[in-house]
XYZ file of C-alpha atoms in Angstrom:
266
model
C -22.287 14.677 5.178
C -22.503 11.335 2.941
C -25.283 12.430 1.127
C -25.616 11.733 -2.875
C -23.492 15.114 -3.649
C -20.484 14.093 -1.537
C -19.687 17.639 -0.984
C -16.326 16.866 0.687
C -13.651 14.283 1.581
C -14.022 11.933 4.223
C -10.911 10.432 5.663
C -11.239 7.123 7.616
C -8.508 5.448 9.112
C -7.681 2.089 10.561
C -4.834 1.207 13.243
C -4.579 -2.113 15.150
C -3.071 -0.636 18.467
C -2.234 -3.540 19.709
C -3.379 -2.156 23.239
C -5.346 0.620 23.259
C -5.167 1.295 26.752
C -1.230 1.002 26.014
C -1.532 3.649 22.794
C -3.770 5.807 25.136
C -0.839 6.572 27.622
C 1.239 7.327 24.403
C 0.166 9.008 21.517
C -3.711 7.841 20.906
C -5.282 11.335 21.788
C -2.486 13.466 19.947
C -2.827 11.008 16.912
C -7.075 11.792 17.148
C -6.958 15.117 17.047
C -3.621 15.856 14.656
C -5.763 13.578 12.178
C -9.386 14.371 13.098
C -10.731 11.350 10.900
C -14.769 11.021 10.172
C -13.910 7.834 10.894
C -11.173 5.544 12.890
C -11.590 1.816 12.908
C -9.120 0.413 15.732
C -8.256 -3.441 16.126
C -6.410 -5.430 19.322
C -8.193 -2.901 21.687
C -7.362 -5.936 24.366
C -10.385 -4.462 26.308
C -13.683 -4.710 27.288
C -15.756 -1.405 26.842
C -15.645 0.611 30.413
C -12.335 -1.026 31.633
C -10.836 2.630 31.302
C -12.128 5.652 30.132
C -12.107 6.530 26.611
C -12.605 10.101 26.360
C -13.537 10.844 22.511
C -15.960 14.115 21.909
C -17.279 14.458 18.825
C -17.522 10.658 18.188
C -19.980 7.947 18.752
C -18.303 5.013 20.327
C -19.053 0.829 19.071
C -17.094 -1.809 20.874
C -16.576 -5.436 20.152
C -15.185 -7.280 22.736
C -14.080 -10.421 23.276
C -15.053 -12.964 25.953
C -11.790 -13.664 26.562
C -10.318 -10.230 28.630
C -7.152 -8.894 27.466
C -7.541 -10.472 23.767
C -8.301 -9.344 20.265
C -11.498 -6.795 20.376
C -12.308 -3.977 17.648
C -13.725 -0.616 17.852
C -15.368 2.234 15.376
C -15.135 5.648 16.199
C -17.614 7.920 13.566
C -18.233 11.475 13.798
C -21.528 10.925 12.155
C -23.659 7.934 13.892
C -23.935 5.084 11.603
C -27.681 3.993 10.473
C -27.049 0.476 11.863
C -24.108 -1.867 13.457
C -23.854 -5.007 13.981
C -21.075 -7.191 15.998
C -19.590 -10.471 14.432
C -20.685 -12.396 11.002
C -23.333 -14.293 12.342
C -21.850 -17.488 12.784
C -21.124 -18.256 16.461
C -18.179 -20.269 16.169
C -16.312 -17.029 14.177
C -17.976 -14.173 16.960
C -16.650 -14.782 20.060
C -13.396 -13.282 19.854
C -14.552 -9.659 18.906
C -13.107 -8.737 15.305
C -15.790 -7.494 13.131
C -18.107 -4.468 13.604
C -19.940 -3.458 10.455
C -21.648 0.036 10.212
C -23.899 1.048 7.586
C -24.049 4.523 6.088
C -26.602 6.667 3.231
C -24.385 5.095 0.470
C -22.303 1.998 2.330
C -21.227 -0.222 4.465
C -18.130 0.050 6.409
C -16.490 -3.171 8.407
C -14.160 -3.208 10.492
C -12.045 -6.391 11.013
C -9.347 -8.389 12.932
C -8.424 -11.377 11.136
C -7.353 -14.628 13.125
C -3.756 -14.939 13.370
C -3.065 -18.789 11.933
C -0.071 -18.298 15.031
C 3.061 -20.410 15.312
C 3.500 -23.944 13.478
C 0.198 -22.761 11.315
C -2.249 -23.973 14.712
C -4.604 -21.898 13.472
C -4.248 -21.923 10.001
C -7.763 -24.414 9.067
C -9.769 -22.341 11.650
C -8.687 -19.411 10.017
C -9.526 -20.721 6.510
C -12.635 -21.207 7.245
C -13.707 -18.074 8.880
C -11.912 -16.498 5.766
C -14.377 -18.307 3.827
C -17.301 -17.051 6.194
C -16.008 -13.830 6.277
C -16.377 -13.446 1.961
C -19.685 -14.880 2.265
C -20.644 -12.110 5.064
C -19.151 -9.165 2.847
C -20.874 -10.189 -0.234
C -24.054 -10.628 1.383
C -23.972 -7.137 2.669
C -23.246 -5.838 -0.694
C -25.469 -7.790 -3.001
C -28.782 -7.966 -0.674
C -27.878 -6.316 2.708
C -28.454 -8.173 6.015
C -31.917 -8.761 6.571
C -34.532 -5.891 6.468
C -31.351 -3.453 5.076
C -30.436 -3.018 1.382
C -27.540 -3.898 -0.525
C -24.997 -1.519 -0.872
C -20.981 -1.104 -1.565
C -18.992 -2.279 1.372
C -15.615 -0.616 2.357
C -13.398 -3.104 4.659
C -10.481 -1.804 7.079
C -8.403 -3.538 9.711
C -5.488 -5.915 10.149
C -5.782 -8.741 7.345
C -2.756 -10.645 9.050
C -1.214 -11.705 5.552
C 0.783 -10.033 3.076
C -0.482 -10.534 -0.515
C 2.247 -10.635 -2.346
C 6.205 -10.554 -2.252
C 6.326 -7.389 -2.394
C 4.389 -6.792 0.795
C 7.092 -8.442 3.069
C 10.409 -7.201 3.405
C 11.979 -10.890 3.593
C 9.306 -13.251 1.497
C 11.535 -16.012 0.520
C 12.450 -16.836 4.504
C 8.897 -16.282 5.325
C 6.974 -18.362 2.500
C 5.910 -20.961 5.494
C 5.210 -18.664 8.016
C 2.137 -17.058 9.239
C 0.697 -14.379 7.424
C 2.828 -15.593 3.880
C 1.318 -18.639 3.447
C 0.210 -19.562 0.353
C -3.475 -20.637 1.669
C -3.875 -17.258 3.177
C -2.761 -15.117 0.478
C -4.785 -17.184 -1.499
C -7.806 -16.590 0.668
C -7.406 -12.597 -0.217
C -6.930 -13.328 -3.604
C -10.190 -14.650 -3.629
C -12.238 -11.645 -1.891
C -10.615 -9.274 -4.185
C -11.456 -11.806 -7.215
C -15.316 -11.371 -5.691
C -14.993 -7.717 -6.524
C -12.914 -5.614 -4.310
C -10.099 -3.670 -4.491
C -6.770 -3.266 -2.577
C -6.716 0.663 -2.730
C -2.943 1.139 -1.424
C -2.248 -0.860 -4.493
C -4.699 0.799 -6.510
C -2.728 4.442 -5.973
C 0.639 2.619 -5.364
C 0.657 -0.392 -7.952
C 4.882 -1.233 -7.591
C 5.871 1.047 -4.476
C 8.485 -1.304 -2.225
C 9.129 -0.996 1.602
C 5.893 0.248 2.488
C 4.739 -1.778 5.435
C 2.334 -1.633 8.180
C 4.007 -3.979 10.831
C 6.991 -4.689 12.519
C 8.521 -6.854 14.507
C 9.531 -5.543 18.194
C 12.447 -8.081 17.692
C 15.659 -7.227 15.686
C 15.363 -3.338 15.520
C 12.878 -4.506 12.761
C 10.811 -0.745 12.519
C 14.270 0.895 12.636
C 15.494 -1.369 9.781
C 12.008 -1.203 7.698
C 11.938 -4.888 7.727
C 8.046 -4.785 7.693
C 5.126 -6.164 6.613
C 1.960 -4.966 5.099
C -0.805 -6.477 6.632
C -3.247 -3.796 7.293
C -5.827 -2.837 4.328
C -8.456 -0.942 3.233
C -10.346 -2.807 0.778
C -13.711 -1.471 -1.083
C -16.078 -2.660 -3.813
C -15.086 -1.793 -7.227
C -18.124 0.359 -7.640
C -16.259 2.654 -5.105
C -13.246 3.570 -6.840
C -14.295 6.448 -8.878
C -14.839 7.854 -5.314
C -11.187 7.343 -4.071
C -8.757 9.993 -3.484
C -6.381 8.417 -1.619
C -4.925 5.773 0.287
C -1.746 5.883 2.617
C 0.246 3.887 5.022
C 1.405 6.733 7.986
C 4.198 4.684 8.911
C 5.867 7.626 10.655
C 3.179 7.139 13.597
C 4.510 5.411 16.123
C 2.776 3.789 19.455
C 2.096 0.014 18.195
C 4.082 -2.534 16.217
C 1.323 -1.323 13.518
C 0.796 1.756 11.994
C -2.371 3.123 10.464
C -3.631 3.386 7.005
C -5.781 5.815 5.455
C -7.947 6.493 2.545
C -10.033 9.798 1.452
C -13.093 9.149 -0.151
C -15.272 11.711 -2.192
């Protein structure tokens, strides 16, 4: 299925459901199937693994939980079973809180993530520029020389980045310069991994498309109003472009204050 002729597409897809037990009383199962991805990377499951049943055939199953219950938590669903996972980027202080599960296939690695929020009067904000900086180091490594006893390899990244790049990201960016997620230290912290060779590949298909967003509010009719932000990404090594075929934002799925994004690769 990923082997060197890449025979066919392969659609992966990331959603932070903010609640998947929620999402699984709503639309989770109808979403699965309508979209049948090889691949769905899901963030804020707010679960441990066996607190309900999650009924998937056809997929293998790797959960990363937090300690805390009812908090953060990520989880990859793959039609195909990965070669290797691993939980967390191997520095305790960053791995407790369940946001990164990293799954190698023939020809990459895939990681899934759930960036700290830097939360309300920035409280969070030097915590989360460090694990930023952790985080680069982590997806580098597993490009250039592979964790130990693995190989090096390109490295796609999916998930809920929890900052808008640029202005045009944000529906409102001068009101929100100060805020979380539009600072100018965490924008600049994503400017950096894709200066280390990576690539934002809505922006890659999309380069000056407005009003396409990936979050909203719950407050002020904000989804009904489009007065998003995009904050979910999929992000790959340069040496995977030639393989894209595209990248989305399904904004008409409903379920979460997020909405998944998508890309195809050859």
């Amino acid at each position: 299925m990923y082997g060197a002729a890449h025979k066919r597409h392969m659609k992966l897809i990331s959603w932070n459901v903010n609640g998947l037990r929620a999402v699984m009383k709503k639309n989770f199962f109808e979403f699965l199937n309508e979209y049948d991805p090889d691949i769905l990377c899901l963030q804020e499951t707010k679960m441990q693994e066996g607190q309900a049943e999650v009924l998937t055939p056809g997929y293998h199953q790797f959960w990363c939980s937090a300690e805390r219950k009812g908090y953060s938590g990520t989880l990859v669903l793959s039609k195909t079973e990965p070669l290797w996972v691993d939980y967390g980027i191997g520095v305790e202080r960053h791995d407790k809180e369940g946001r990164v599960i990293t799954a190698e296939y023939p020809d990459f690695y895939l990681v899934c993530v759930y960036v700290p929020n830097s939360q309300d009067e920035l409280a969070r904000l030097d915590y989360r520029m460090d694990w930023e900086d952790e985080f680069r180091k982590y997806v580098k490594g597993l490009e250039k020389t592979g964790p130990a006893g693995r190989e090096g390899k390109p490295v796609v990244i999916c998930g809920d980045m929890n900052v808008a790049h640029k202005e045009i990201d944000l529906k409102n960016p001068s009101s929100n310069h100060r805020h979380a997620g539009f600072t100018d230290e965490e924008r600049g912290k994503l400017t950096d991994l894709l200066g280390s060779g990576f690539v934002d590949t809505f922006r890659y298909f999309h380069p000056d498309e407005k009003d396409r967003y990936s979050w909203w509010s719950y407050r002020f009719n904000a989804r009904s109003r489009n007065a998003g932000w995009r904050i979910d990404y999929f992000l790959v090594s340069e040496s995977l472009t030639e393989r894209l075929k595209d990248a989305s934002i399904l904004d008409h799925i409903m379920g979460s204050d997020h909405c998944p994004v998508s890309i195809d690769l050859e």
